[in-house]
CSV table of C-alpha atoms in Angstrom, one decimal:
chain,number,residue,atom,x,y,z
A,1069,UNK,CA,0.0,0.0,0.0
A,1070,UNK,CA,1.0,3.6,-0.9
A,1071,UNK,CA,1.1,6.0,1.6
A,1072,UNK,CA,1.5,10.0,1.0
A,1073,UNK,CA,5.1,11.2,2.5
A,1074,UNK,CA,5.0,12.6,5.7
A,1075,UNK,CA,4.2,16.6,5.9
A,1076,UNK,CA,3.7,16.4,1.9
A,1077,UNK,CA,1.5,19.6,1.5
A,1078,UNK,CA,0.6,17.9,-2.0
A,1079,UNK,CA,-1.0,15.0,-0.4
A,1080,UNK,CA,-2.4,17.1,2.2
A,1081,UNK,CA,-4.4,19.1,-0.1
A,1082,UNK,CA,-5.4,15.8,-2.0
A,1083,UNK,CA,-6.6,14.1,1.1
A,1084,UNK,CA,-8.7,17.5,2.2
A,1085,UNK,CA,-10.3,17.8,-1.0
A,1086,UNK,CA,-11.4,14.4,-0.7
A,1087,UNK,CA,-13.3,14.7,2.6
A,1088,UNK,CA,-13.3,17.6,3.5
A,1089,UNK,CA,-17.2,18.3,3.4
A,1090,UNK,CA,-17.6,14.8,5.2
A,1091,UNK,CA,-19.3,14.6,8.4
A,1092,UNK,CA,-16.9,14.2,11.0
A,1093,UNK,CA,-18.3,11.0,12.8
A,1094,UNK,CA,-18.5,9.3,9.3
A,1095,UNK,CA,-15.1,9.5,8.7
A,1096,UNK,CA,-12.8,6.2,10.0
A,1097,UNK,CA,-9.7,6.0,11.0
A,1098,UNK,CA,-9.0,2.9,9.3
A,1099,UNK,CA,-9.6,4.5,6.1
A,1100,UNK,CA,-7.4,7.4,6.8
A,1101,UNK,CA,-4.2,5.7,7.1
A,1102,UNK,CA,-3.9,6.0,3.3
A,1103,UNK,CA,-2.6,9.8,4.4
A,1104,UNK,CA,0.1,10.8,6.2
A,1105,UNK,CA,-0.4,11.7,10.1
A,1106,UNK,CA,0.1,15.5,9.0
A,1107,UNK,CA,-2.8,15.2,7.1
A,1108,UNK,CA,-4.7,13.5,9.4
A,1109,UNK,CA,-4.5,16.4,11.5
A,1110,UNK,CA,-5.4,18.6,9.5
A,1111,UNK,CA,-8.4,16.9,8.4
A,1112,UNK,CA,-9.3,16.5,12.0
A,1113,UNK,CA,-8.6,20.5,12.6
A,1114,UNK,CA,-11.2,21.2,8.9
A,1115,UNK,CA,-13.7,18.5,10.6
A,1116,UNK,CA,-13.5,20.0,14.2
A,1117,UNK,CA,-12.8,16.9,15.4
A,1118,UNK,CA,-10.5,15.7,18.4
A,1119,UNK,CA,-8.8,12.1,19.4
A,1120,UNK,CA,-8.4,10.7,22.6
A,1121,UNK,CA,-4.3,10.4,23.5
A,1122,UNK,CA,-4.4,7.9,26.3
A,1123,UNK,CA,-2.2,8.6,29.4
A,1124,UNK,CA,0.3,6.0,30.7
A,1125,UNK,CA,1.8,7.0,33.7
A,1126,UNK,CA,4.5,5.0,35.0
A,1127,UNK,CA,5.3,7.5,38.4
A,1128,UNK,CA,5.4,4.1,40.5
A,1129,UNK,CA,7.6,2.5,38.3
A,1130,UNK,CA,10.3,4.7,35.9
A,1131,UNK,CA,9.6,8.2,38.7
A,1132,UNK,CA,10.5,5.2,41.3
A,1133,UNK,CA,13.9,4.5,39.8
A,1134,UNK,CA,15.0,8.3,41.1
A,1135,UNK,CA,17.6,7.6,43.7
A,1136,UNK,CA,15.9,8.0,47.3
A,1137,UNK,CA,12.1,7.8,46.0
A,1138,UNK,CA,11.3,4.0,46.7
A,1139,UNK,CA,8.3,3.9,47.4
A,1140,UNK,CA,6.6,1.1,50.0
A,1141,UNK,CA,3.6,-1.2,49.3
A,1142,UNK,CA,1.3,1.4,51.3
A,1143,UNK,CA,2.5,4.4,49.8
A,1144,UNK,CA,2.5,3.2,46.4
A,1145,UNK,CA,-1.0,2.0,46.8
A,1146,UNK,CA,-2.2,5.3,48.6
A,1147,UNK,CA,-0.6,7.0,45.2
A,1148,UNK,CA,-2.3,4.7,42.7
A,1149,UNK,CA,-5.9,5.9,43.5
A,1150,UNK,CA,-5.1,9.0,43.5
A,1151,UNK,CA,-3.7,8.4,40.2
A,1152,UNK,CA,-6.9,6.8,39.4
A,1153,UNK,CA,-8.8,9.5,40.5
A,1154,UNK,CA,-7.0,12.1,38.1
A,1155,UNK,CA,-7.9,10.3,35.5
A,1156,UNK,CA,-5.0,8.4,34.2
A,1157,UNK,CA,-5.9,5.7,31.5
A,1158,UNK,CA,-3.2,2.7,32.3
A,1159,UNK,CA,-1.0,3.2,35.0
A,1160,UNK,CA,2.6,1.0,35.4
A,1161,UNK,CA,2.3,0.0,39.1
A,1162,UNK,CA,6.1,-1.6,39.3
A,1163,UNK,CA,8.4,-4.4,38.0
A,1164,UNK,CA,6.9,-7.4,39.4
A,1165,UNK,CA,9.5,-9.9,39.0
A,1166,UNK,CA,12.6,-7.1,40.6
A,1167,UNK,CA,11.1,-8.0,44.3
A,1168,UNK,CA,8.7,-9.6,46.3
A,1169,UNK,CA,8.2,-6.2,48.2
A,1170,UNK,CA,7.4,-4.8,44.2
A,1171,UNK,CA,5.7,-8.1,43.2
A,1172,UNK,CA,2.9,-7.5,45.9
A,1173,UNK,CA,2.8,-3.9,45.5
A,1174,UNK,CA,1.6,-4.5,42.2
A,1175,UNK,CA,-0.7,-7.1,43.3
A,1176,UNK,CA,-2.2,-4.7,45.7
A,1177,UNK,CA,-3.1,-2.2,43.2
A,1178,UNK,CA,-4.1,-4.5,40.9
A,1179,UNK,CA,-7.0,-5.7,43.4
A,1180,UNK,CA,-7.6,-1.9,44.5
A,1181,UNK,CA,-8.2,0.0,40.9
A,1182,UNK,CA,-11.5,-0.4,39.5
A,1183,UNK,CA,-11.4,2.0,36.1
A,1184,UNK,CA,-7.5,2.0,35.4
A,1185,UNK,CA,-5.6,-0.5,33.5
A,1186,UNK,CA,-2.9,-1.8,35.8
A,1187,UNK,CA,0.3,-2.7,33.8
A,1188,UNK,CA,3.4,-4.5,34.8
A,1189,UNK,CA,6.5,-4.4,33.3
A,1190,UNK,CA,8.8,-7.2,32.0
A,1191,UNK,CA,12.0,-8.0,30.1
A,1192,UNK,CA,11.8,-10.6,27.3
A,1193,UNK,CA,11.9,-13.2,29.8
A,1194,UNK,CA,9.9,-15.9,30.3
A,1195,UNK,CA,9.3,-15.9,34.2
A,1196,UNK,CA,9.0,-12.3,34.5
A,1197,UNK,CA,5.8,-12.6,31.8
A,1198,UNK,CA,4.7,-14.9,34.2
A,1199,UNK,CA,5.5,-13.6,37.4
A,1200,UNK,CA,3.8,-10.1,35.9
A,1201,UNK,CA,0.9,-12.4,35.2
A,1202,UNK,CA,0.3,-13.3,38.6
A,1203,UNK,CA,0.8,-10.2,40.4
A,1204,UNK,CA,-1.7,-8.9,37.9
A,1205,UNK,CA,-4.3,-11.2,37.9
A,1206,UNK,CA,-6.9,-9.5,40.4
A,1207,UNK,CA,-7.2,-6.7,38.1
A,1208,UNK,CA,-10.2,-5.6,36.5
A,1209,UNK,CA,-8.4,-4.7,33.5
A,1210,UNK,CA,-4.7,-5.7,33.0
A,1211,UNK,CA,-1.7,-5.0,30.9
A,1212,UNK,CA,1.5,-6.7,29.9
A,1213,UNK,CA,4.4,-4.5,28.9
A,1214,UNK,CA,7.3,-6.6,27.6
A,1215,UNK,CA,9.9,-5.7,25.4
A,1216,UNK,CA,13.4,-5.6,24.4
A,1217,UNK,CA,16.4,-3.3,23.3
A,1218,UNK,CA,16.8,-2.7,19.3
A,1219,UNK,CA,19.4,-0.3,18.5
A,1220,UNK,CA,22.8,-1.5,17.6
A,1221,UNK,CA,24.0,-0.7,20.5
A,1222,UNK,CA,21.9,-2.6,22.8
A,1223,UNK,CA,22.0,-5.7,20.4
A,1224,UNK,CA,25.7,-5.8,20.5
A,1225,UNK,CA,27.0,-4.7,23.6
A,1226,UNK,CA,23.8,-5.7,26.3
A,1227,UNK,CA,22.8,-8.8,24.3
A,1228,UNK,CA,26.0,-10.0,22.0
A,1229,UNK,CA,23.3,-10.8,19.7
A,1230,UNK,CA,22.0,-10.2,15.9
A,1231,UNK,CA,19.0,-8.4,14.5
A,1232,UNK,CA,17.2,-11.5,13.9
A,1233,UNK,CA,17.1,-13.4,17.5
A,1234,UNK,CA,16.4,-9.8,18.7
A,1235,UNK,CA,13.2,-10.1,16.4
A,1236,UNK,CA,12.4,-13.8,17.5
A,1237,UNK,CA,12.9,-12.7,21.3
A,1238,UNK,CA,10.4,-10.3,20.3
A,1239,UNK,CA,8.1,-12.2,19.1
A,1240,UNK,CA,8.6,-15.0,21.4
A,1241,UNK,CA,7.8,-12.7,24.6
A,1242,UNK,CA,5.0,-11.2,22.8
A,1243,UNK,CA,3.1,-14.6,22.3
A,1244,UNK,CA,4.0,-15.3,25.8
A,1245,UNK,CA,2.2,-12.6,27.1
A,1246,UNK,CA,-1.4,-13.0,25.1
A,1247,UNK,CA,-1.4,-16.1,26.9
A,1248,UNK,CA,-2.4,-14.2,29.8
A,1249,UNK,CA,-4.3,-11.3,28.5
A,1250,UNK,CA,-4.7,-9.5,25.1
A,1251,UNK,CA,-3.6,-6.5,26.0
A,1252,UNK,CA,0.0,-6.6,25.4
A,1253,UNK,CA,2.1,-3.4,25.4
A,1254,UNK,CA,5.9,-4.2,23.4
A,1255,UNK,CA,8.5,-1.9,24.3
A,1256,UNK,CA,11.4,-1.4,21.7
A,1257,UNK,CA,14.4,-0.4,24.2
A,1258,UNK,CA,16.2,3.0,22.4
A,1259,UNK,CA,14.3,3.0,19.6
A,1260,UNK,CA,14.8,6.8,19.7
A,1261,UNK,CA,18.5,5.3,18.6
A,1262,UNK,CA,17.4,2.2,16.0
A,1263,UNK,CA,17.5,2.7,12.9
A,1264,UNK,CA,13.9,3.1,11.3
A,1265,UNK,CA,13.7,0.3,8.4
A,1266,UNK,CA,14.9,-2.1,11.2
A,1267,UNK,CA,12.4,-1.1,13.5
A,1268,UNK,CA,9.7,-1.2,11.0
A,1269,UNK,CA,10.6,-5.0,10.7
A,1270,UNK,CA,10.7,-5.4,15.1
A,1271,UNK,CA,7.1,-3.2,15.1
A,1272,UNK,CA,5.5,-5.5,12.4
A,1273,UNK,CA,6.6,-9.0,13.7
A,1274,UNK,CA,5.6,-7.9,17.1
A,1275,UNK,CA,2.2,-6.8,16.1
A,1276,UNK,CA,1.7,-9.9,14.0
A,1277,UNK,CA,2.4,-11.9,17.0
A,1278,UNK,CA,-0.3,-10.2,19.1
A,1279,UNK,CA,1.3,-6.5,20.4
A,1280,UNK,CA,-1.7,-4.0,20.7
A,1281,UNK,CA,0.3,-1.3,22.0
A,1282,UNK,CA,4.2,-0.1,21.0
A,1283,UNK,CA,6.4,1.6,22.6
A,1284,UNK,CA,8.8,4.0,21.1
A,1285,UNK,CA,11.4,4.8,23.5
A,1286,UNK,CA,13.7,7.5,23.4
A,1287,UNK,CA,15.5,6.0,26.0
A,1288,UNK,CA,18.7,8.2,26.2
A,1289,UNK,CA,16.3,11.3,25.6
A,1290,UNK,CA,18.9,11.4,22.3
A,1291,UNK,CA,16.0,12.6,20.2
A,1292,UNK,CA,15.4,16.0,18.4
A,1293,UNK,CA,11.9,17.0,18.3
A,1294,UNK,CA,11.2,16.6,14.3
A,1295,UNK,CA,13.2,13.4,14.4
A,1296,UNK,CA,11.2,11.4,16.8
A,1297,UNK,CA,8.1,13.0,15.1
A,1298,UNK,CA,9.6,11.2,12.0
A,1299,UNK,CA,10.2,8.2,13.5
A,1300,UNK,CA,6.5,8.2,14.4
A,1301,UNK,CA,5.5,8.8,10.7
A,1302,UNK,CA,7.7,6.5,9.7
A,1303,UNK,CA,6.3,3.3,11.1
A,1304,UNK,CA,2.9,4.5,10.2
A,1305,UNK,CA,3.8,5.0,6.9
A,1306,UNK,CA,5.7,1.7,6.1
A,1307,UNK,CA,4.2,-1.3,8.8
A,1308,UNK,CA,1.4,-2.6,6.9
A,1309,UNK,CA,-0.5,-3.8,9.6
A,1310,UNK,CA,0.1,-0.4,12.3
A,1311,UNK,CA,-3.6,0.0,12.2
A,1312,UNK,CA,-3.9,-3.0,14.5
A,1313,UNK,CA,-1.9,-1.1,17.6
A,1314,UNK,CA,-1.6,2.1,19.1
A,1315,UNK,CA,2.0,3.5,19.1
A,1316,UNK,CA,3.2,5.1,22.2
A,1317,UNK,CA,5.6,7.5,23.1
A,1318,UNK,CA,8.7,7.3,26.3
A,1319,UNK,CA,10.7,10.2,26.1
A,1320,UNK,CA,13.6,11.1,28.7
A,1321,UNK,CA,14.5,14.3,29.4
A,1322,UNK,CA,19.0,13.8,29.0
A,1323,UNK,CA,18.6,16.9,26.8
A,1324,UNK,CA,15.4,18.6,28.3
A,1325,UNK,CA,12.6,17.6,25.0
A,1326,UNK,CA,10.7,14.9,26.9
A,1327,UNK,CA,7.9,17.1,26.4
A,1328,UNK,CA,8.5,18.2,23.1
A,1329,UNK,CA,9.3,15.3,22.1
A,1330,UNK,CA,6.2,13.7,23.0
A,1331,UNK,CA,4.0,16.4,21.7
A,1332,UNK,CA,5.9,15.8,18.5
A,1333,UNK,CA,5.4,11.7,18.6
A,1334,UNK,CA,1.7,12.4,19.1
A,1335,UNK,CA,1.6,14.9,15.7
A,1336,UNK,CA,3.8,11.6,13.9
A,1337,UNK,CA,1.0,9.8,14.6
A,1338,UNK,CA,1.3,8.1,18.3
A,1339,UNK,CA,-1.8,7.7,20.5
A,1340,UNK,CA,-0.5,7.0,23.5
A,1341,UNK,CA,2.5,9.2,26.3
A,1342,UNK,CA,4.1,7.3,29.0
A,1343,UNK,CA,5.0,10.2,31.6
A,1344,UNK,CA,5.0,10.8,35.5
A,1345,UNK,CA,3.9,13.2,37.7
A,1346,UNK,CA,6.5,16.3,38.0
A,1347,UNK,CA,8.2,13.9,34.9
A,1348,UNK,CA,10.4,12.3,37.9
A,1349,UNK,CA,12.4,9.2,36.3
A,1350,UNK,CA,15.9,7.9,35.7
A,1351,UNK,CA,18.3,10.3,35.1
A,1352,UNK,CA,17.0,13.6,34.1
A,1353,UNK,CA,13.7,12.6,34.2
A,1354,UNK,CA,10.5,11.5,32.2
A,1355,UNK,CA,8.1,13.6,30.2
A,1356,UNK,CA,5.8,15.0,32.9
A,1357,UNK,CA,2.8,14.5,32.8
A,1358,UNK,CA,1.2,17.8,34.0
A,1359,UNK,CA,3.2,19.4,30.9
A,1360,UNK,CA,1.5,17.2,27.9
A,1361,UNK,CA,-2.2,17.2,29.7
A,1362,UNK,CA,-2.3,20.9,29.7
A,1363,UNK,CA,-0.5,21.4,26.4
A,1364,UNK,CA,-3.3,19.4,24.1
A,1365,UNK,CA,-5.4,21.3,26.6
A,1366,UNK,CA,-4.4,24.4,26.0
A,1367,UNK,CA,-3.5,23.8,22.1
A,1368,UNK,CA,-7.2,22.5,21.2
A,1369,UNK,CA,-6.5,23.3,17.8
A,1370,UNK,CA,-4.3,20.2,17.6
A,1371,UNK,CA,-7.5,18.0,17.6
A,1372,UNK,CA,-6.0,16.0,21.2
A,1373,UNK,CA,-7.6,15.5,24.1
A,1374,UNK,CA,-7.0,13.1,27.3
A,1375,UNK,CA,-9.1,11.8,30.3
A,1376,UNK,CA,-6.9,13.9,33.0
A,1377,UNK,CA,-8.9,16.5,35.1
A,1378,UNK,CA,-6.6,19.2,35.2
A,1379,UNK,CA,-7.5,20.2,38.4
A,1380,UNK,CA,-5.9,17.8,40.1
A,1381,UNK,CA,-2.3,18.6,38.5
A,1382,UNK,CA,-1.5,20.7,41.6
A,1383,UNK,CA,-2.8,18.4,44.6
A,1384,UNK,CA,-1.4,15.4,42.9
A,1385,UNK,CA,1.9,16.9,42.8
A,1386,UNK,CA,2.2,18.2,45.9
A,1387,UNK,CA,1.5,14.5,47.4
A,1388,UNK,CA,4.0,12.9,45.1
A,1389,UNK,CA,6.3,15.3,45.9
A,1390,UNK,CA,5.9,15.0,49.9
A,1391,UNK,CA,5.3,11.0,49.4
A,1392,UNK,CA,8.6,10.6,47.0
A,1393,UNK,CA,10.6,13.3,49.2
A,1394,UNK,CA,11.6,15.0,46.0
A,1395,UNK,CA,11.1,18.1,45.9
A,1396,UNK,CA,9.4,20.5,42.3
A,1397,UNK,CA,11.8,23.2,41.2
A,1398,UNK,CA,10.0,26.2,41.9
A,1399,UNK,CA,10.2,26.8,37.8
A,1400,UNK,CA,8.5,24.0,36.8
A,1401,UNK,CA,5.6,24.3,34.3
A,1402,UNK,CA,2.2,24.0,35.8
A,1403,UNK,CA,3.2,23.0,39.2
A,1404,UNK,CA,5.9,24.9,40.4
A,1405,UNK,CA,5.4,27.6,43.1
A,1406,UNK,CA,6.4,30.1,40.8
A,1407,UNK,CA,4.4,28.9,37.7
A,1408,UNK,CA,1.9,32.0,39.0
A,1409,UNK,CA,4.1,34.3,40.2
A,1410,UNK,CA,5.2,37.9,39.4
A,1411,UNK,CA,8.0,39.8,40.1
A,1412,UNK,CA,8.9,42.0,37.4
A,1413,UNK,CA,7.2,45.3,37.3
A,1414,UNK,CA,6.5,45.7,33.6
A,1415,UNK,CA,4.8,41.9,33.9
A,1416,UNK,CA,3.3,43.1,37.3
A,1417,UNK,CA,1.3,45.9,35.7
A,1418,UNK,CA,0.0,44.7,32.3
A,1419,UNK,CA,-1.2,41.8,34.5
A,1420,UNK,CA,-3.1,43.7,36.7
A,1421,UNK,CA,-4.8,45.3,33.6
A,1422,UNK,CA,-5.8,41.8,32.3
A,1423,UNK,CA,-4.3,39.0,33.3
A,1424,UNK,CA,-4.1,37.2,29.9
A,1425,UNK,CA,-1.4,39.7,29.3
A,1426,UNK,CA,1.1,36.9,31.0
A,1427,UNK,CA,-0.7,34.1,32.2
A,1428,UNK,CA,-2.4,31.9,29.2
A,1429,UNK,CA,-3.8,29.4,32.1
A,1430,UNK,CA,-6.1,30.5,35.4
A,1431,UNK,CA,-3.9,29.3,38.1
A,1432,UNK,CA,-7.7,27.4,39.5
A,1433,UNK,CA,-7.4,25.2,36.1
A,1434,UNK,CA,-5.0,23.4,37.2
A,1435,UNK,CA,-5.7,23.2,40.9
A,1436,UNK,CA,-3.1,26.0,42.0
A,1437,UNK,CA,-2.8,29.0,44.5
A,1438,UNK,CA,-4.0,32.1,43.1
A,1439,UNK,CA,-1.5,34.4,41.0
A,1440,UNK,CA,1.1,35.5,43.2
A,1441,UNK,CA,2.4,39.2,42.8
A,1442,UNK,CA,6.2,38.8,44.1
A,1443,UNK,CA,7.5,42.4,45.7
A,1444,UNK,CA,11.0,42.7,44.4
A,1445,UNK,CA,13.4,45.8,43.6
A,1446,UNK,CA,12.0,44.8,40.3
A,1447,UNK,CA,8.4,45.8,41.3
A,1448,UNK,CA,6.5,48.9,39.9
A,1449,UNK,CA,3.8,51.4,41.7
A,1450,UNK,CA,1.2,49.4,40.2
A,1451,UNK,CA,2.0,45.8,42.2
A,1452,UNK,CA,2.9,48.1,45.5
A,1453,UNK,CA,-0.7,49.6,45.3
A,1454,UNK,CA,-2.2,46.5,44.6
A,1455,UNK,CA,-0.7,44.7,47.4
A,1456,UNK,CA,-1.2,47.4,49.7
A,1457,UNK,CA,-5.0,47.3,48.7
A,1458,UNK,CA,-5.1,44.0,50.1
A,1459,UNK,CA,-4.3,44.5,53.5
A,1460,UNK,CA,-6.9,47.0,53.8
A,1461,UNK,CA,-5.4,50.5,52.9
A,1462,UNK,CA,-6.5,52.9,50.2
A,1463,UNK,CA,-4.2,55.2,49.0
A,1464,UNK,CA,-4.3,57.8,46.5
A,1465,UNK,CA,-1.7,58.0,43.9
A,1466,UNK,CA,0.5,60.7,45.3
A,1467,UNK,CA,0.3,58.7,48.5
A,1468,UNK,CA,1.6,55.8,46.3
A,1469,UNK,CA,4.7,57.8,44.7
A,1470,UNK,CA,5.6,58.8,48.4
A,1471,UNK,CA,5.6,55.3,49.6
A,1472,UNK,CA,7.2,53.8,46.7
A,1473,UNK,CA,10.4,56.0,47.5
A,1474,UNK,CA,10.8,53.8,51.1
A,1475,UNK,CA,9.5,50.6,49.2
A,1476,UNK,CA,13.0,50.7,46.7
A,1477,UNK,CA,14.9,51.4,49.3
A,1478,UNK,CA,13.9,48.1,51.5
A,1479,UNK,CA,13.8,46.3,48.4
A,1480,UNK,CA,17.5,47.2,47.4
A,1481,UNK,CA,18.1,45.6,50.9
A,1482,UNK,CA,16.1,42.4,51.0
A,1483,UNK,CA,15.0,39.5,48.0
A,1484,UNK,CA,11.3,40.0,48.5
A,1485,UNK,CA,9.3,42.6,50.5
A,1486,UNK,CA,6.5,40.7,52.5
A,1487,UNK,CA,3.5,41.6,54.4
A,1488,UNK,CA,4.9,42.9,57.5
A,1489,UNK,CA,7.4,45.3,55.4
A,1490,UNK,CA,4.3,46.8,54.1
A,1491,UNK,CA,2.4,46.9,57.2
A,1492,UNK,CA,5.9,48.8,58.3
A,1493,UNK,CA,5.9,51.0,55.6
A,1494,UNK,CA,2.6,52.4,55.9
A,1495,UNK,CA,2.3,52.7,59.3
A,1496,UNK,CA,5.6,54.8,59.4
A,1497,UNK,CA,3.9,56.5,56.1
A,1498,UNK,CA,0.6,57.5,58.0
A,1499,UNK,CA,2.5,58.9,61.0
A,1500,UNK,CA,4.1,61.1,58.5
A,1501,UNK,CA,0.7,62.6,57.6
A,1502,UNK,CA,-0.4,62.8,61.5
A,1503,UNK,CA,2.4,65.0,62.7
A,1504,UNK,CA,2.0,66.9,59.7
């Protein structure tokens, strides 16, 4: 079958002309693969039309790997409805087969979720697809997620093997695990690293032999953005029977584009983001989770949408945070505790005007404090009379340029002027005006 390069514009226009007036719920997906994933989207974005992008968050299992955030069976468990309750679609509740303690951790949950798939994770190994199995088995809804390493790298040096017993091994573990369920999630280990034509071969086998789920890793977080986009594209464009599976993006974060990277995987044409809360993981990290929710939230025109209720992002975080004693950069997108804050005067007055001038979320969106308006040397009238306002005085403007004159001169002394500063300020202020 012929399919339309990636991104060609040509095809693009071809493939809008062709259904372009079609009613949105009439058109199938199946149908569509004949276009490129670029097209796709933009047939979606004519046809006002979004797709689900299912949320796989492996916080108990890759944000667990972070040097001093084990987790115990209660804790784990405590985090896994609350996981549940924000909406997550499959959740990775550990590495059954690494422990006993992990083993019955994942068992636990596994008995506990009602809505969520519960996966466990596996090498290519026939007891750990077992031992998975039966930590597993009390779910309501289950996953296997076994896989292997398929860069050159991995097949030389980790397994002193070839390209095809890699692709048997496949295989082999894949049939393995659809005798315990048929929902079968293959990783490809560094695929962000293997070449493509090869891992068109690894994606096709593995699907033939029962994969409804693949996972494209970029496990070294190696990736550039349009790259692993490509990749995407790539193994919709050339596995003939990719309509069968969801593909599913991993990104790391060596280089800081987990995010982007994802975003990008999900425009090639994946379905699916593996990602943690605060995007803890090996390394440098995972994509995080709060960062891709509110991104297809915020960027409906993409045609994306997931489960997650976005006001949880904040609570969730906080607990993960306490629970996994790790704690958020105060940077960090969405959850930080200066993701609302402002401290620069120019910022500080055009947000007071209208505070889509520099915020493009409501901080109650995503379950956070309200705006914060930071008193810094940095700070203009406009945040001092605003902040003033709210502890209940009301001055006029020349009272304002008077006061501002002491407010710089604390502020040249100290990294933020708080509440009781003020409170100094304008009692010394109104004595001023009494002995006058």
């Amino acid at each position: 079958m012929y399919y339309p390069n990636f991104g060609s514009f040509t095809h693009c226009k071809i493939g809008i002309k062709m259904i372009k007036n079609t009613r949105p719920e009439s058109i199938n997906l199946i149908s569509k693969r004949a276009f490129s994933p670029f097209c796709i989207y933009k047939l979606f974005k004519i046809n006002k039309m979004s797709e689900k992008v299912y949320i796989f968050d492996t916080t108990l299992r890759d944000g667990e790997q972070v040097p001093g955030c084990k987790l115990n069976t209660k804790e784990k468990l405590a985090l896994a409805v609350r996981l549940e309750e924000l909406g997550v679609d499959i959740l990775e509740a550990g590495f059954p087969v690494s422990s006993p303690g992990d083993f019955d951790s994942v068992h636990q949950i596994a008995k506990t979720l009602k809505n969520t798939v519960v996966c466990g994770l596996t090498r290519a190994v026939q007891k750990d697809i077992e031992v998975a199995a039966q930590a597993l088995k009390p779910a309501a809804r289950f996953r296997i997620h076994t896989g292997i390493g398929t860069s050159d790298l991995h097949i030389k040096y980790k397994f002193n093997s070839t390209r095809e017993a890699i692709i048997e091994r496949a295989v082999q573990a894949v049939k393995m695990a659809r005798n315990f369920t048929d929902d079968v999630e293959f990783y490809a280990e560094d695929a962000g690293r293997t070449d493509n034509a090869y891992l068109a071969q690894v994606i096709e086998a593995v699907v033939k032999a029962g994969a409804t789920t693949l996972n494209i890793p970029d496990t070294t977080g190696y990736c550039l953005p349009h790259q692993y986009q490509e990749k995407m594209a790539y193994l919709w464009n050339n596995v003939p029977n990719i309509d069968k599976a969801i593909l599913s993006c991993h990104c790391h974060n060596d280089l800081g584009m987990a995010t982007a990277n994802s975003i990008a995987g999900v425009i090639g044409g994946a379905r699916q983001i593996e990602c943690t809360i605060n995007g803890l993981g090996e390394r440098a990290g995972n994509t995080a989770l709060e960062e891709v929710v509110m991104i297809l939230n915020q960027h409906k025109d993409l045609g994306f949408y997931t489960n997650i209720n976005p006001k949880l992002l904040n609570p969730i975080s906080r607990e993960v945070s306490d629970v996994m004693r790790m704690a958020v950069q105060p940077n960090k997108a969405i959850v930080g505790s200066n993701a609302f804050s402002h401290s620069s005067g120019i910022h500080q007055d055009g947000f007071l005007k209208e505070a889509q001038t520099y915020e493009i979320m409501n901080p109650a969106e995503v379950g956070a404090e309200d705006t914060k308006i930071v008193l810094t040397a940095r700070s203009g009238r406009s945040a001092l009379a605003h902040r003033l306002h709210k502890l209940g005085f009301e001055f006029n403007r020349n009272d304002i340029d008077a006061l501002y004159a002491l407010f710089v001169d604390v502020a040249d002394k100290k990294k933020e002027v708080v509440e009781s500063d003020l409170q100094a300020m304008a009692a010394a202020y109104n004595s001023t005006l009494v002995s006058q």
